[in-house]
Short mmCIF file of C-alpha atoms and ligand atoms in Angstrom, two decimals:
data_model
loop_
_atom_site.label_atom_id
_atom_site.label_comp_id
_atom_site.label_asym_id
_atom_site.label_seq_id
_atom_site.Cartn_x
_atom_site.Cartn_y
_atom_site.Cartn_z
CA UNK A 24 44.83 -84.79 -212.71
CA UNK A 25 43.83 -88.36 -211.85
CA UNK A 26 41.03 -89.69 -214.03
CA UNK A 27 40.48 -86.29 -215.59
CA UNK A 28 41.47 -84.57 -218.79
CA UNK A 29 44.36 -82.16 -218.26
CA UNK A 30 42.59 -79.07 -219.49
CA UNK A 31 44.59 -76.35 -221.16
CA UNK A 32 42.40 -73.47 -220.31
CA UNK A 33 41.36 -74.23 -216.80
CA UNK A 34 43.11 -76.05 -214.08
CA UNK A 35 42.67 -75.84 -210.38
CA UNK A 36 45.56 -74.49 -208.40
CA UNK A 37 46.15 -74.50 -204.72
CA UNK A 38 45.93 -70.88 -203.70
CA UNK A 39 46.17 -69.76 -200.11
CA UNK A 40 42.97 -68.19 -199.01
CA UNK A 41 43.58 -64.63 -197.87
CA UNK A 42 40.65 -64.48 -195.58
CA UNK A 43 40.71 -66.75 -192.60
CA UNK A 44 37.64 -68.85 -193.39
CA UNK A 45 35.50 -70.82 -190.99
CA UNK A 46 37.51 -73.88 -192.05
CA UNK A 47 40.80 -72.53 -190.70
CA UNK A 48 39.12 -71.33 -187.57
CA UNK A 49 37.55 -74.75 -187.11
CA UNK A 50 40.77 -76.57 -187.78
CA UNK A 51 42.52 -74.46 -185.20
CA UNK A 52 39.78 -74.89 -182.67
CA UNK A 53 39.44 -78.64 -183.24
CA UNK A 54 36.80 -80.75 -184.90
CA UNK A 55 33.85 -79.20 -183.09
CA UNK A 56 31.73 -77.16 -185.50
CA UNK A 57 29.46 -74.57 -183.94
CA UNK A 58 26.33 -75.50 -185.89
CA UNK A 59 24.21 -72.89 -184.13
CA UNK A 60 26.29 -70.05 -185.57
CA UNK A 61 25.74 -71.12 -189.20
CA UNK A 62 23.93 -68.61 -191.35
CA UNK A 63 22.83 -68.78 -194.99
CA UNK A 64 26.29 -67.80 -196.26
CA UNK A 65 29.35 -69.43 -197.83
CA UNK A 66 31.68 -71.56 -195.75
CA UNK A 67 34.63 -73.21 -197.43
CA UNK A 68 34.66 -77.02 -197.22
CA UNK A 69 37.20 -79.80 -197.92
CA UNK A 70 36.64 -81.28 -201.37
CA UNK A 71 35.14 -80.46 -204.78
CA UNK A 72 34.41 -82.28 -208.01
CA UNK A 73 35.63 -81.17 -211.43
CA UNK A 74 35.24 -82.51 -214.99
CA UNK A 75 35.95 -81.18 -218.47
CA UNK A 76 34.46 -81.52 -221.93
CA UNK A 77 35.65 -80.23 -225.30
CA UNK A 78 33.00 -78.72 -227.58
CA UNK A 79 31.54 -81.49 -229.73
CA UNK A 80 33.03 -84.29 -227.60
CA UNK A 81 31.88 -86.29 -224.57
CA UNK A 82 32.42 -85.32 -220.94
CA UNK A 83 35.62 -86.89 -219.63
CA UNK A 84 35.41 -88.70 -216.27
CA UNK A 85 35.63 -86.15 -213.48
CA UNK A 86 37.66 -86.29 -210.31
CA UNK A 87 37.55 -85.14 -206.70
CA UNK A 88 40.16 -82.72 -205.44
CA UNK A 89 40.76 -80.42 -202.51
CA UNK A 90 38.64 -77.28 -202.51
CA UNK A 91 40.79 -74.64 -204.16
CA UNK A 92 40.78 -71.62 -206.43
CA UNK A 93 40.52 -72.05 -210.19
CA UNK A 94 42.93 -70.78 -212.78
CA UNK A 95 41.07 -69.58 -215.88
CA UNK A 96 41.89 -67.87 -219.18
CA UNK A 97 40.93 -64.18 -219.25
CA UNK A 98 39.24 -65.06 -222.57
CA UNK A 99 37.09 -67.84 -221.05
CA UNK A 100 33.52 -67.84 -222.42
CA UNK A 101 31.96 -67.65 -218.99
CA UNK A 102 33.70 -64.47 -217.80
CA UNK A 103 33.32 -62.67 -221.13
CA UNK A 104 29.84 -63.68 -222.23
CA UNK A 105 28.26 -65.32 -219.20
CA UNK A 106 28.05 -68.75 -220.77
CA UNK A 107 27.27 -70.74 -217.68
CA UNK A 108 24.55 -72.05 -215.40
CA UNK A 109 24.24 -73.17 -211.81
CA UNK A 110 22.11 -75.59 -209.83
CA UNK A 111 21.26 -75.69 -206.17
CA UNK A 112 20.00 -78.37 -203.82
CA UNK A 113 20.43 -79.51 -200.23
CA UNK A 114 21.85 -82.61 -198.55
CA UNK A 115 20.54 -83.19 -195.05
CA UNK A 116 20.82 -85.59 -192.13
CA UNK A 117 17.60 -87.58 -192.06
CA UNK A 118 15.71 -89.16 -189.18
CA UNK A 119 16.97 -92.63 -190.19
CA UNK A 120 20.59 -91.50 -189.75
CA UNK A 121 21.35 -91.28 -193.46
CA UNK A 122 22.37 -88.26 -195.52
CA UNK A 123 19.70 -87.51 -198.13
CA UNK A 124 19.27 -85.44 -201.24
CA UNK A 125 15.88 -84.21 -202.43
CA UNK A 126 14.87 -85.00 -206.03
CA UNK A 127 18.40 -84.51 -207.46
CA UNK A 128 17.27 -86.08 -210.75
CA UNK A 129 15.14 -82.97 -211.30
CA UNK A 130 18.18 -80.72 -210.91
CA UNK A 131 20.07 -83.01 -213.30
CA UNK A 132 17.28 -82.68 -215.90
CA UNK A 133 16.99 -78.93 -215.46
CA UNK A 134 20.76 -78.54 -215.90
CA UNK A 135 20.61 -80.48 -219.17
CA UNK A 136 17.80 -78.29 -220.50
CA UNK A 137 19.70 -75.17 -219.43
CA UNK A 138 22.96 -76.37 -220.98
CA UNK A 139 21.19 -76.91 -224.33
CA UNK A 140 19.69 -73.42 -224.20
CA UNK A 141 23.13 -71.93 -223.53
CA UNK A 142 24.98 -73.92 -226.19
CA UNK A 143 26.86 -76.10 -223.70
CA UNK A 144 27.20 -79.89 -223.63
CA UNK A 145 24.58 -81.34 -221.23
CA UNK A 146 25.97 -83.41 -218.33
CA UNK A 147 24.48 -86.94 -218.41
CA UNK A 148 22.22 -87.74 -215.44
CA UNK A 149 24.42 -90.52 -214.09
CA UNK A 150 27.50 -88.30 -214.14
CA UNK A 151 25.60 -85.42 -212.50
CA UNK A 152 24.28 -87.65 -209.69
CA UNK A 153 27.65 -89.39 -209.14
CA UNK A 154 29.37 -86.01 -208.89
CA UNK A 155 26.86 -84.75 -206.33
CA UNK A 156 26.97 -87.88 -204.21
CA UNK A 157 30.79 -87.96 -204.20
CA UNK A 158 31.03 -84.29 -203.26
CA UNK A 159 28.52 -84.67 -200.43
CA UNK A 160 30.14 -87.88 -199.24
CA UNK A 161 33.67 -86.46 -199.18
CA UNK A 162 32.40 -83.43 -197.25
CA UNK A 163 30.07 -85.37 -194.97
CA UNK A 164 31.54 -83.84 -191.80
CA UNK A 165 30.04 -80.57 -192.98
CA UNK A 166 26.43 -81.84 -193.07
CA UNK A 167 24.75 -80.16 -190.08
CA UNK A 168 22.80 -82.27 -187.56
CA UNK A 169 19.12 -82.66 -188.42
CA UNK A 170 17.26 -79.41 -187.91
CA UNK A 171 20.44 -77.28 -187.71
CA UNK A 172 20.59 -76.57 -191.44
CA UNK A 173 21.84 -78.37 -194.51
CA UNK A 174 24.78 -78.87 -196.81
CA UNK A 175 23.99 -76.68 -199.81
CA UNK A 176 25.19 -78.33 -203.04
CA UNK A 177 26.19 -76.04 -205.88
CA UNK A 178 26.88 -77.59 -209.33
CA UNK A 179 28.21 -75.25 -212.03
CA UNK A 180 28.52 -75.81 -215.78
CA UNK A 181 30.37 -73.13 -217.73
CA UNK A 182 32.37 -72.30 -220.81
CA UNK A 183 35.95 -72.40 -219.57
CA UNK A 184 37.68 -72.39 -222.98
CA UNK A 185 39.07 -69.18 -224.48
CA UNK A 186 36.99 -67.50 -227.20
CA UNK A 187 37.07 -63.93 -228.46
CA UNK A 188 34.01 -63.70 -230.70
CA UNK A 189 30.52 -64.17 -229.26
CA UNK A 190 30.10 -67.93 -229.73
CA UNK A 191 30.04 -71.09 -227.62
CA UNK A 192 33.40 -71.74 -225.89
CA UNK A 193 35.67 -74.56 -227.13
CA UNK A 194 35.78 -76.23 -223.70
CA UNK A 195 33.46 -76.67 -220.70
CA UNK A 196 33.85 -77.33 -216.99
CA UNK A 197 31.41 -79.11 -214.67
CA UNK A 198 32.18 -78.38 -211.04
CA UNK A 199 30.42 -79.23 -207.77
CA UNK A 200 31.18 -77.59 -204.44
CA UNK A 201 29.27 -77.55 -201.18
CA UNK A 202 28.78 -75.23 -198.22
CA UNK A 203 27.00 -75.82 -194.91
CA UNK A 204 24.15 -73.39 -194.35
CA UNK A 205 22.04 -72.65 -191.31
CA UNK A 206 18.24 -72.56 -191.45
CA UNK A 207 17.02 -69.78 -193.73
CA UNK A 208 14.73 -68.46 -191.03
CA UNK A 209 16.32 -68.79 -187.61
CA UNK A 210 13.62 -69.28 -185.02
CA UNK A 211 10.95 -70.52 -187.45
CA UNK A 212 9.23 -69.06 -190.51
CA UNK A 213 8.69 -65.33 -190.31
CA UNK A 214 6.37 -63.67 -192.84
CA UNK A 215 8.12 -61.38 -195.32
CA UNK A 216 7.21 -57.99 -196.67
CA UNK A 217 7.45 -57.63 -200.47
CA UNK A 218 7.15 -54.89 -203.06
CA UNK A 219 5.87 -55.34 -206.60
CA UNK A 220 8.26 -53.71 -209.08
CA UNK A 221 6.82 -51.61 -211.88
CA UNK A 222 10.29 -50.63 -212.95
CA UNK A 223 12.31 -53.85 -213.33
CA UNK A 224 11.75 -57.19 -215.02
CA UNK A 225 13.62 -60.44 -214.50
CA UNK A 226 13.04 -62.11 -217.84
CA UNK A 227 11.40 -61.58 -221.22
CA UNK A 228 9.70 -64.05 -223.60
CA UNK A 229 12.25 -65.94 -225.66
CA UNK A 230 15.08 -65.14 -223.25
CA UNK A 231 16.77 -67.25 -220.59
CA UNK A 232 14.45 -66.76 -217.59
CA UNK A 233 13.41 -70.42 -217.67
CA UNK A 234 16.93 -71.71 -217.08
CA UNK A 235 19.37 -71.13 -214.23
CA UNK A 236 21.69 -69.07 -216.44
CA UNK A 237 24.27 -67.22 -214.33
CA UNK A 238 23.61 -64.05 -216.33
CA UNK A 239 20.03 -63.86 -215.06
CA UNK A 240 21.01 -62.94 -211.54
CA UNK A 241 23.25 -59.85 -211.56
CA UNK A 242 20.51 -57.59 -213.03
CA UNK A 243 18.29 -58.42 -210.04
CA UNK A 244 20.82 -57.44 -207.40
CA UNK A 245 20.37 -53.67 -207.48
CA UNK A 246 16.53 -53.82 -207.56
CA UNK A 247 16.67 -56.24 -204.64
CA UNK A 248 19.08 -54.03 -202.67
CA UNK A 249 16.86 -51.01 -203.33
CA UNK A 250 13.85 -52.85 -201.93
CA UNK A 251 15.83 -54.05 -198.91
CA UNK A 252 16.96 -50.51 -198.13
CA UNK A 253 13.31 -49.56 -197.90
CA UNK A 254 12.48 -52.40 -195.55
CA UNK A 255 11.23 -55.07 -197.95
CA UNK A 256 12.72 -58.57 -198.09
CA UNK A 257 12.49 -58.92 -201.85
CA UNK A 258 10.69 -57.70 -204.95
CA UNK A 259 7.93 -59.34 -206.92
CA UNK A 260 8.55 -59.29 -210.66
CA UNK A 261 5.68 -58.83 -213.10
CA UNK A 262 5.73 -60.12 -216.70
CA UNK A 263 7.61 -57.94 -219.19
CA UNK A 264 4.78 -57.81 -221.77
CA UNK A 265 1.61 -56.87 -219.88
CA UNK A 266 3.27 -55.65 -216.66
CA UNK A 267 0.41 -57.33 -214.89
CA UNK A 268 1.02 -61.01 -214.18
CA UNK A 269 3.22 -62.17 -211.31
CA UNK A 270 6.33 -64.05 -212.40
CA UNK A 271 8.64 -64.63 -209.45
CA UNK A 272 9.75 -63.30 -206.09
CA UNK A 273 13.47 -62.55 -206.39
CA UNK A 274 14.77 -66.05 -207.11
CA UNK A 275 11.79 -67.99 -205.74
CA UNK A 276 8.46 -69.16 -207.18
CA UNK A 277 5.17 -67.54 -206.17
CA UNK A 278 1.91 -69.08 -204.91
CA UNK A 279 -1.36 -67.62 -203.67
CA UNK A 280 -4.42 -69.17 -202.05
CA UNK A 281 -7.98 -67.92 -202.40
CA UNK A 282 -11.01 -69.86 -201.15
CA UNK A 283 -8.79 -72.97 -200.72
CA UNK A 284 -7.74 -72.85 -204.40
CA UNK A 285 -3.97 -72.62 -204.85
CA UNK A 286 -2.66 -70.70 -207.90
CA UNK A 287 0.86 -70.39 -209.22
CA UNK A 288 2.17 -68.66 -212.38
CA UNK A 289 2.25 -71.07 -215.32
CA UNK A 290 5.61 -71.89 -216.90
CA UNK A 291 5.82 -69.88 -220.09
CA UNK A 292 9.60 -69.85 -220.44
CA UNK A 293 10.20 -66.72 -218.37
CA UNK A 294 9.75 -68.49 -215.02
CA UNK A 295 12.29 -70.87 -213.51
CA UNK A 296 10.72 -74.32 -213.07
CA UNK A 297 11.55 -74.84 -209.38
CA UNK A 298 11.85 -78.31 -207.88
CA UNK A 299 10.19 -76.93 -204.74
CA UNK A 300 7.41 -75.44 -206.89
CA UNK A 301 6.59 -78.80 -208.47
CA UNK A 302 6.85 -80.58 -205.09
CA UNK A 303 4.50 -78.08 -203.44
CA UNK A 304 1.98 -78.49 -206.28
CA UNK A 305 2.03 -82.29 -205.99
CA UNK A 306 1.79 -82.23 -202.19
CA UNK A 307 -1.07 -79.74 -202.21
CA UNK A 308 -2.99 -81.88 -204.73
CA UNK A 309 -2.41 -84.98 -202.59
CA UNK A 310 -3.90 -83.06 -199.65
CA UNK A 311 -7.04 -82.38 -201.67
CA UNK A 312 -6.39 -78.78 -202.68
CA UNK A 313 -7.26 -77.61 -206.15
CA UNK A 314 -3.99 -76.40 -207.68
CA UNK A 315 -4.01 -74.25 -210.83
CA UNK A 316 -1.09 -73.12 -212.99
CA UNK A 317 -2.25 -69.97 -214.71
CA UNK A 318 -1.50 -66.32 -215.32
CA UNK A 319 -1.70 -64.81 -211.83
CA UNK A 320 -2.87 -61.21 -212.10
CA UNK A 321 -1.26 -59.04 -209.45
CA UNK A 322 -4.71 -57.68 -208.52
CA UNK A 323 -5.96 -61.24 -207.93
CA UNK A 324 -2.96 -61.91 -205.67
CA UNK A 325 -3.64 -58.72 -203.73
CA UNK A 326 -7.13 -60.05 -202.96
CA UNK A 327 -5.95 -63.55 -202.05
CA UNK A 328 -6.33 -65.05 -198.57
CA UNK A 329 -2.67 -65.99 -198.39
CA UNK A 330 0.54 -65.79 -200.46
CA UNK A 331 3.89 -67.57 -200.16
CA UNK A 332 7.01 -68.20 -202.16
CA UNK A 333 9.06 -71.35 -202.51
CA UNK A 334 12.59 -72.45 -203.37
CA UNK A 335 15.38 -74.70 -202.11
CA UNK A 336 16.90 -72.12 -199.74
CA UNK A 337 13.87 -71.22 -197.62
CA UNK A 338 11.64 -74.16 -198.73
CA UNK A 339 8.43 -72.16 -198.15
CA UNK A 340 8.33 -68.56 -197.06
CA UNK A 341 5.07 -66.96 -196.02
CA UNK A 342 4.29 -63.48 -197.34
CA UNK A 343 2.96 -61.13 -194.67
CA UNK A 344 2.55 -58.00 -196.75
CA UNK A 345 2.70 -56.85 -200.38
CA UNK A 346 3.03 -53.28 -201.56
CA UNK A 347 2.07 -52.34 -205.12
CA UNK A 348 2.06 -48.64 -205.98
CA UNK A 349 -0.31 -47.02 -203.54
CA UNK A 350 -1.85 -50.31 -202.40
CA UNK A 351 -0.60 -52.20 -199.35
CA UNK A 352 -2.14 -55.55 -198.45
CA UNK A 353 -1.54 -57.51 -195.27
CA UNK A 354 -2.28 -61.25 -195.28
CA UNK A 355 -3.42 -63.29 -192.28
CA UNK A 356 -2.91 -60.27 -190.03
CA UNK A 357 0.80 -60.39 -190.86
CA UNK A 358 1.07 -63.93 -189.45
CA UNK A 359 2.28 -67.07 -191.20
CA UNK A 360 -0.45 -68.36 -193.52
CA UNK A 361 -2.03 -71.70 -192.55
CA UNK A 362 -1.58 -73.30 -196.01
CA UNK A 363 2.09 -72.26 -196.19
CA UNK A 364 2.66 -73.65 -192.70
CA UNK A 365 0.90 -76.94 -193.44
CA UNK A 366 2.84 -77.46 -196.69
CA UNK A 367 6.12 -76.43 -195.04
CA UNK A 368 5.69 -78.98 -192.25
CA UNK A 369 4.74 -81.74 -194.68
CA UNK A 370 7.50 -81.02 -197.19
CA UNK A 371 10.32 -80.64 -194.63
CA UNK A 372 9.25 -83.82 -192.85
CA UNK A 373 9.45 -85.74 -196.15
CA UNK A 374 12.83 -84.14 -196.92
CA UNK A 375 14.19 -85.25 -193.54
CA UNK A 376 12.43 -88.63 -193.66
CA UNK A 377 10.50 -87.78 -190.49
CA UNK A 378 7.44 -89.03 -192.39
CA UNK A 379 7.15 -91.69 -195.13
CA UNK A 380 8.45 -90.59 -198.51
CA UNK A 381 5.45 -91.78 -200.53
CA UNK A 382 6.56 -89.91 -203.62
CA UNK A 383 10.07 -91.44 -203.67
CA UNK A 384 11.62 -87.97 -203.57
CA UNK A 385 14.60 -88.58 -201.28
CA UNK A 386 17.85 -90.26 -202.33
CA UNK A 387 20.45 -91.55 -199.87
CA UNK A 388 24.13 -90.68 -200.12
CA UNK A 389 26.22 -93.39 -198.52
C1 LIG B 9 16.49 -71.73 -208.32
C2 LIG B 9 15.38 -70.79 -208.55
C3 LIG B 9 14.08 -71.02 -208.07
C4 LIG B 9 13.73 -72.15 -207.14
O1 LIG B 9 14.01 -73.41 -207.67
P1 LIG B 9 14.19 -74.66 -206.71
O2 LIG B 9 14.51 -75.77 -207.62
O3 LIG B 9 12.90 -74.86 -206.01
O4 LIG B 9 15.28 -74.32 -205.76
C5 LIG B 9 13.07 -70.13 -208.43
N1 LIG B 9 13.34 -69.05 -209.19
C6 LIG B 9 14.58 -68.78 -209.65
C7 LIG B 9 14.79 -67.60 -210.52
C8 LIG B 9 15.64 -69.63 -209.35
O5 LIG B 9 16.86 -69.37 -209.79
#
């Protein structure tokens, strides 16, 4: 393993993929990639980054290798006790011809905070950024043309060492892989229909809702599927104490606008501090909006002029309708809200360097 620590418990092995992935199909059909057929789903790419760290020691230098399956101990901390976290960001082709990342330092910081909460060694910022840039650069043929989507970057940090009792694993893995994704909403933003859940919660005070812990996501899958079966795109989670304040929309942050004042749930530890959330707040302030982080009562949101949710995947998604119990509210006649649209245009044009990056949010990958 060049430059890396030969780990006992986890090593990558070349394993033939059973399913004929887009990669094989593309290789057979030549170098042309049909960008228009990309959806927001996983496509295998060429290369990935991997590094190891023993509990109580420093991270060893990582290395790039071909994308391949992992070999892992059945007693690994991550598959027994969910000791792991993920990150997510996009690399895109920008108007100046470069490939750019959006605020990757914020993902690096969030991963360090999450690692500490989960008893894992934090990955230093420089190592995190180097890993991301290398992975994007060695998969650059997979970055879609501007406007056709993005290369989704997925860093993982997890307990790969074997441990039987419930305790931090003796060894950790930091891995970065990428997948090209099409635009979240093909054919422009379409307003979504959401349902407020009175039955399920995403996070509780003192828990792990504020970090991207892998264990936070499986419990939301069934509630989300149930809502989808009934025609909703996602569910809105309320706080677990008062069952009254909006927390998040699936895995995205919530905003509402009333009389030109923009409100978003304050970060109390149960809400994931989104990079898109903080960018939207800063942008809105720079445009002269009043932006307030506060407890957002579901009844206040139901009387708002406009609601939207934000996250890396969709950037900004306008909410057309919310159902809560017997109440159903439609916003902006079911059309895309004007504030969501304005912020979406501004944010995506900064991300793609179609307008000046006055905040210094983009970072080039050579
Ligand atoms: C990742 C995530 C978000 C959005 O964060 P971004 O950094 O904007 O992508 C919001 N909520 C949850 C629960 C998340 O996991």
